[in-house]
Short mmCIF file of C-alpha atoms in Angstrom, two decimals:
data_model
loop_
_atom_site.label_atom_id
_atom_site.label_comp_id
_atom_site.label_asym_id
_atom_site.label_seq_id
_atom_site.Cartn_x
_atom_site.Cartn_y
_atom_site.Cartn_z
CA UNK A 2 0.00 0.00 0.00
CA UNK A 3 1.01 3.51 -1.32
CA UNK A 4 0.91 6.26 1.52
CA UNK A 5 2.25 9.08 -0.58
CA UNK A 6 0.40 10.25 -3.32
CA UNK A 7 1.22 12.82 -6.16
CA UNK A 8 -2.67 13.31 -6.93
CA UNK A 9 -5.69 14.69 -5.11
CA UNK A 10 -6.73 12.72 -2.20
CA UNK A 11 -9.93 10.56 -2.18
CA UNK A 12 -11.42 10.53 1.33
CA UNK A 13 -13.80 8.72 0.37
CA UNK A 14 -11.56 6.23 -1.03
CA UNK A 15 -10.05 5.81 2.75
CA UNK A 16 -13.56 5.23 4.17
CA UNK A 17 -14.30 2.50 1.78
CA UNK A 18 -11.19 0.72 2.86
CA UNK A 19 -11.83 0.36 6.83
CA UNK A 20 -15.80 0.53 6.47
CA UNK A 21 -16.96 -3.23 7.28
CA UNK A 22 -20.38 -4.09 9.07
CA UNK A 23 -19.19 -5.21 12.37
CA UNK A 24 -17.90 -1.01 12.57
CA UNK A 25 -20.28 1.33 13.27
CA UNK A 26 -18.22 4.76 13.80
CA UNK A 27 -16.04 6.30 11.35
CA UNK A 28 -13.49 9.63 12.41
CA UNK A 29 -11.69 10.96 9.67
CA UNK A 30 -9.29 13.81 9.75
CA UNK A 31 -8.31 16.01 6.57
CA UNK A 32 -5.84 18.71 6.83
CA UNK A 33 -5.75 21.41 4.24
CA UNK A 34 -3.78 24.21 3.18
CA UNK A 35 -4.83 26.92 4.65
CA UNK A 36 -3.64 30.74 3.03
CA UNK A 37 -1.58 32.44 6.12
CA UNK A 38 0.93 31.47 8.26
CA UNK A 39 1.82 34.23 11.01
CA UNK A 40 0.06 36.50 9.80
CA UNK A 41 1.44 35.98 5.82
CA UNK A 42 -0.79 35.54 2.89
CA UNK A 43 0.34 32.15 1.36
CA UNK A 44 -0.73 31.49 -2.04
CA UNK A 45 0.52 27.59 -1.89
CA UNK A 46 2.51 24.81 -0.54
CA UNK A 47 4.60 22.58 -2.33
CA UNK A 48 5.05 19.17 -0.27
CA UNK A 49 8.50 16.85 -1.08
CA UNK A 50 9.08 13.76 1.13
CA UNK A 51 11.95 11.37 1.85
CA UNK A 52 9.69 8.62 0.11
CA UNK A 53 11.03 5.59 1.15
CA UNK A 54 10.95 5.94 4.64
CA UNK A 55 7.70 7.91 4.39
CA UNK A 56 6.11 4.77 3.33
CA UNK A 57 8.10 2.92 5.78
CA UNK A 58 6.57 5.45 8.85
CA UNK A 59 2.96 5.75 7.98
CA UNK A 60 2.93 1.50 7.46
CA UNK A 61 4.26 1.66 11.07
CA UNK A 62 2.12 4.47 12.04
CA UNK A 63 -0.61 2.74 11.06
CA UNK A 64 0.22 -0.74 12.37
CA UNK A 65 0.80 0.72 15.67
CA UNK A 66 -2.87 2.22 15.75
CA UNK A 67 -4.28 -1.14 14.68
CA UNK A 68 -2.67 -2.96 17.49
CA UNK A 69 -3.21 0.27 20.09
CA UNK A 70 -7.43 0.15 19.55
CA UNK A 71 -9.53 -2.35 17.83
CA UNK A 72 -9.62 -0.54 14.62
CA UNK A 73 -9.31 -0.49 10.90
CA UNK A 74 -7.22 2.77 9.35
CA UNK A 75 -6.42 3.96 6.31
CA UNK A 76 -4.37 7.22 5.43
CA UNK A 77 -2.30 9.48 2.85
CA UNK A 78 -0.50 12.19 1.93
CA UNK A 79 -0.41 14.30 -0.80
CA UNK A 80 3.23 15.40 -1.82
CA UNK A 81 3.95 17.93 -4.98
CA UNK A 82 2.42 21.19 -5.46
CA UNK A 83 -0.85 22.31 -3.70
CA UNK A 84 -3.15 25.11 -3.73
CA UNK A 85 -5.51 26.50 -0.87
CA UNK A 86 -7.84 24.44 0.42
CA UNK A 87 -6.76 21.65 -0.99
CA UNK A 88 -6.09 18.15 0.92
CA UNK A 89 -2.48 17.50 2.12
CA UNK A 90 -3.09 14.39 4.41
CA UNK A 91 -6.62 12.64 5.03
CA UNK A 92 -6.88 10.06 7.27
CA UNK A 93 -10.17 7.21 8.67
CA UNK A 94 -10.11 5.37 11.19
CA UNK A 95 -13.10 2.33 11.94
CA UNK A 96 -14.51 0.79 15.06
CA UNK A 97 -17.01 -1.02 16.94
CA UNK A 98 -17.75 2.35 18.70
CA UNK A 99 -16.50 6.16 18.05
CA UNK A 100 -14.26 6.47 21.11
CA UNK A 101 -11.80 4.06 19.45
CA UNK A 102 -12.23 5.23 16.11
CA UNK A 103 -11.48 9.63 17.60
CA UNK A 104 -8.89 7.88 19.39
CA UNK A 105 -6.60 6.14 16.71
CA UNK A 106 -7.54 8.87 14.36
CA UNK A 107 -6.05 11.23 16.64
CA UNK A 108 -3.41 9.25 16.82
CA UNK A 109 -2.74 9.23 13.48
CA UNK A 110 -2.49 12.70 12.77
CA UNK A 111 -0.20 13.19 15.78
CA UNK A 112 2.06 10.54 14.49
CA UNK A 113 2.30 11.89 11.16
CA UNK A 114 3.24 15.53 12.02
CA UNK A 115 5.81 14.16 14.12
CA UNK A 116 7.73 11.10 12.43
CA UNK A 117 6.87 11.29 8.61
CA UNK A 118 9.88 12.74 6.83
CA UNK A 119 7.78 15.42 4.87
CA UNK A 120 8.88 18.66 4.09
CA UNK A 121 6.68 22.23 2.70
CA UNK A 122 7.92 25.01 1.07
CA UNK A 123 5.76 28.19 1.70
CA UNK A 124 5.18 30.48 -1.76
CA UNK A 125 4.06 33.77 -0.33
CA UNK A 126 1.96 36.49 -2.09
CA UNK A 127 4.34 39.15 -1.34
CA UNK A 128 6.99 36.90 -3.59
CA UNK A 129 9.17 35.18 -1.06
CA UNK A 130 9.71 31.59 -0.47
CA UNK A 131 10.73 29.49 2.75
CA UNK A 132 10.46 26.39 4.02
CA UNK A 133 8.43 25.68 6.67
CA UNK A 134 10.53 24.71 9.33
CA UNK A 135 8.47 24.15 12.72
CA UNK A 136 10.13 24.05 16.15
CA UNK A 137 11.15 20.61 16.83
CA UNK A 138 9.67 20.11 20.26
CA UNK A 139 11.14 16.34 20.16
CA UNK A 140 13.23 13.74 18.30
CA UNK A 141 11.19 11.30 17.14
CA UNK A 142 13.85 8.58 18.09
CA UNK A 143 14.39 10.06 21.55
CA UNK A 144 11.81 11.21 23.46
CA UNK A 145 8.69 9.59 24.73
CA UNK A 146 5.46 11.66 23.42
CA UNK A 147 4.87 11.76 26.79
CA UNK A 148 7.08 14.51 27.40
CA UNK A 149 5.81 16.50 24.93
CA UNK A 150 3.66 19.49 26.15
CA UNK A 151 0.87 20.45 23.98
CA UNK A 152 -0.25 16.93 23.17
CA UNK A 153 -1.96 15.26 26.46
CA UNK A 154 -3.23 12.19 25.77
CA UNK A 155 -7.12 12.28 25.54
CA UNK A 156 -8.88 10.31 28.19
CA UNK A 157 -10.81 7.54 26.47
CA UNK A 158 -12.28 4.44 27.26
CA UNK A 159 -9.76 1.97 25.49
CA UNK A 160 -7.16 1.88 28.71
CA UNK A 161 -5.09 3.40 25.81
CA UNK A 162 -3.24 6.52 27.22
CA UNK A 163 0.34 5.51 26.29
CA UNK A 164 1.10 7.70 23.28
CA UNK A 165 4.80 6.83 22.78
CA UNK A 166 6.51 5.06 20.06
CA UNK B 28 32.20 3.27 -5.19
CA UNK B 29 34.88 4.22 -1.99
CA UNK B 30 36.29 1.18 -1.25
CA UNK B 31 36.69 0.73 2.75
CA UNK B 32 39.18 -0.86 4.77
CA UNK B 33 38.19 -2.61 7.98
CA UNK B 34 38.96 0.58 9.77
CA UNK B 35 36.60 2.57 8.28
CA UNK B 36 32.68 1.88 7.54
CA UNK B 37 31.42 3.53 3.93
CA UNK B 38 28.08 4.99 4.33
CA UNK B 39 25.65 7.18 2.26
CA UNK B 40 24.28 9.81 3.17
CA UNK B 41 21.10 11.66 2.39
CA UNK B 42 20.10 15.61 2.42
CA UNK B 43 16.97 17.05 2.37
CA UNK B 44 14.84 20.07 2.15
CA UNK B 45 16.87 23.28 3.40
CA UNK B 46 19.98 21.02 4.16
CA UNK B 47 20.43 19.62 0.69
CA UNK B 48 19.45 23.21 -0.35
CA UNK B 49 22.60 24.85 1.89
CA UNK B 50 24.64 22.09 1.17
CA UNK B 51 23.87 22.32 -3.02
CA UNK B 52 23.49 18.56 -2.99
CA UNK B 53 21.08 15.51 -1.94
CA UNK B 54 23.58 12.42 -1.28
CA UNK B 55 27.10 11.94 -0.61
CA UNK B 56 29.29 8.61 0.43
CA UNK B 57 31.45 9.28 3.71
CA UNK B 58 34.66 6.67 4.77
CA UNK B 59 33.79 7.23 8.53
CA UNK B 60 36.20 5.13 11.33
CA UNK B 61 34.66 2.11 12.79
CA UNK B 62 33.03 2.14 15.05
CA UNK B 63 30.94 4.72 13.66
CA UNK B 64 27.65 5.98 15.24
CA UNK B 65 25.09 8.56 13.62
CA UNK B 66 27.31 11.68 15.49
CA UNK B 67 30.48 10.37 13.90
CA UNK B 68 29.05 10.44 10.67
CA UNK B 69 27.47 13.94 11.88
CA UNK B 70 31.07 15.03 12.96
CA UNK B 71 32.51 14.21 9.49
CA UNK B 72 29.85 15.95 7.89
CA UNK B 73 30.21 18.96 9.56
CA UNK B 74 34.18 18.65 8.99
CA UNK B 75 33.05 19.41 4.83
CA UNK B 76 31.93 22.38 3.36
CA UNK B 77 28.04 19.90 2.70
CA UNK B 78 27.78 19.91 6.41
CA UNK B 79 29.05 23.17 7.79
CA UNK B 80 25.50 24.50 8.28
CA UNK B 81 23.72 21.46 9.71
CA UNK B 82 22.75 22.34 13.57
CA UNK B 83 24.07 20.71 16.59
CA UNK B 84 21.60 18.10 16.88
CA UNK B 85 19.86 17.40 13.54
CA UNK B 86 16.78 14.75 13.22
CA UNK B 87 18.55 11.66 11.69
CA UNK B 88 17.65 8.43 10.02
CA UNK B 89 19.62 5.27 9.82
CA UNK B 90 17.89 2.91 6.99
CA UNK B 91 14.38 4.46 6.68
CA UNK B 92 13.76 4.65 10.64
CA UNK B 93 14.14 7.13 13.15
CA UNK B 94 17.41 6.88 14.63
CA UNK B 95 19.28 8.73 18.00
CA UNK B 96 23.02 9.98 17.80
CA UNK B 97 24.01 7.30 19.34
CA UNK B 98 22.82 4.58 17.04
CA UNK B 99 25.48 2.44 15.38
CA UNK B 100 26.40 2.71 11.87
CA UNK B 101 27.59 -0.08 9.49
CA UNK B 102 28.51 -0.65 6.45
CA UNK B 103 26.74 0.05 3.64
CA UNK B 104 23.66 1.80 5.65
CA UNK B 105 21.52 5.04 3.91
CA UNK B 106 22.12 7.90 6.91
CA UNK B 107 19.56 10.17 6.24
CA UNK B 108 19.73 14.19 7.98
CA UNK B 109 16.08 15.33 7.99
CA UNK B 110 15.29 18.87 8.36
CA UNK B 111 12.35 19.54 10.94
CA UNK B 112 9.66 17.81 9.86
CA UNK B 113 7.10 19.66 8.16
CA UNK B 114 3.90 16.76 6.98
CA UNK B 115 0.40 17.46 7.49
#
């Protein structure tokens, strides 16, 4: 299975992979690019990716969810150039019940922004280009997501609260 | 291809995003003494005019996972520097 993808992204398409009858909630997450970033008028985004181990993180990623809650997921991300408003990750996650399914999909998204080697250049209205470089606020290989401040774990009713790799 | 001796471990490495961009190129092959780890490869880098920018403690890979500083490097493996990441 192909996580990156150089073509729109079919939400849809992700539902239809985890919806089976024995799952009757669905969370999905989309994120989009959105036109400012502090306070700058971004025209668009273009997305490049260290591919291979892109793939390699969002398999785990998703493996890890699977065996956290008793779920079905299914995600991508868009790499290349895109415009606002359109899709740069989507994600669904299926359960029994829609505390598991919030709860992996959260978990998804989390994951992503933090391990998958994806990279964004900004193109600004006013001409300028930069990438986007957010403020690591932990290595991936080093420090437990636990430490993290920002990102509390959720209560939920899975006994799931460990967030760490 | 660098050929290594049993002293030294051959690795390549991989740039990305702003780093390939200061460094004005996206892979490289380093001779690196054994025992190597991800900082001595780091070190080395840093040593050449690719490196000089990188900061002290970059995000690194060691064969398509996540890998710390400390992590041992052998022969042959992909060492990949990863600007902060920036998916989603």
């Amino acid at each position: 299975m192909s996580f990156l993808s150089d073509q729109p992204l079919d939400l849809g398409a992700l539902v239809a992979r985890v919806t089976a009858p024995e799952r009757g909630g669905i969370a999905c997450f989309v994120g989009v690019v959105r036109d400012h970033h502090e306070g700058r008028r971004v025209l668009r985004l273009e997305y490049s990716a260290y591919d291979a181990m892109a793939e390699a993180e969002c398999a785990r990623i998703a493996s890890e969810a699977e065996a956290k809650w008793d779920v079905r997921v299914a995600l991508a991300h868009r790499v290349g150039t895109l415009e606002i408003g359109e899709a740069a990750v989507a994600m669904a996650a299926a359960a029994a019940h829609r505390d598991a399914a919030f709860a992996a999909c959260r978990y998804l998204i989390e994951q992503v922004k933090r391990r998958v080697p994806i990279w964004k250049r900004e193109y600004f209205a006013d001409g300028t280009v930069s990438w986007v470089e957010p403020r690591q606020t932990a290595r991936p290989a080093e420090a437990p997501a636990e430490a993290r401040p920002g990102t509390p774990p959720p209560p939920d009713h899975t006994g799931h609260t460990d967030w760490g790799v | 291809m660098t050929v290594s001796t049993a002293s030294t471990v051959t690795v390549r490495v991989l740039l990305f995003g702003s780093y390939a961009e200061a460094a004005g190129q996206t892979s490289l092959t380093l001779s690196v003494p054994a025992p190597a780890t991800v900082a001595s490869v780091l070190r080395l880098l840093r040593a050449r005019a690719d490196g000089a920018r990188l900061p002290e403690r970059p995000l690194c890979a060691v064969n398509l996972a996540h890998a710390r500083l400390d992590t041992a490097v052998s022969q042959g493996d992909e060492i990949a520097i990863l600007p902060p990441l920036a998916g989603g």
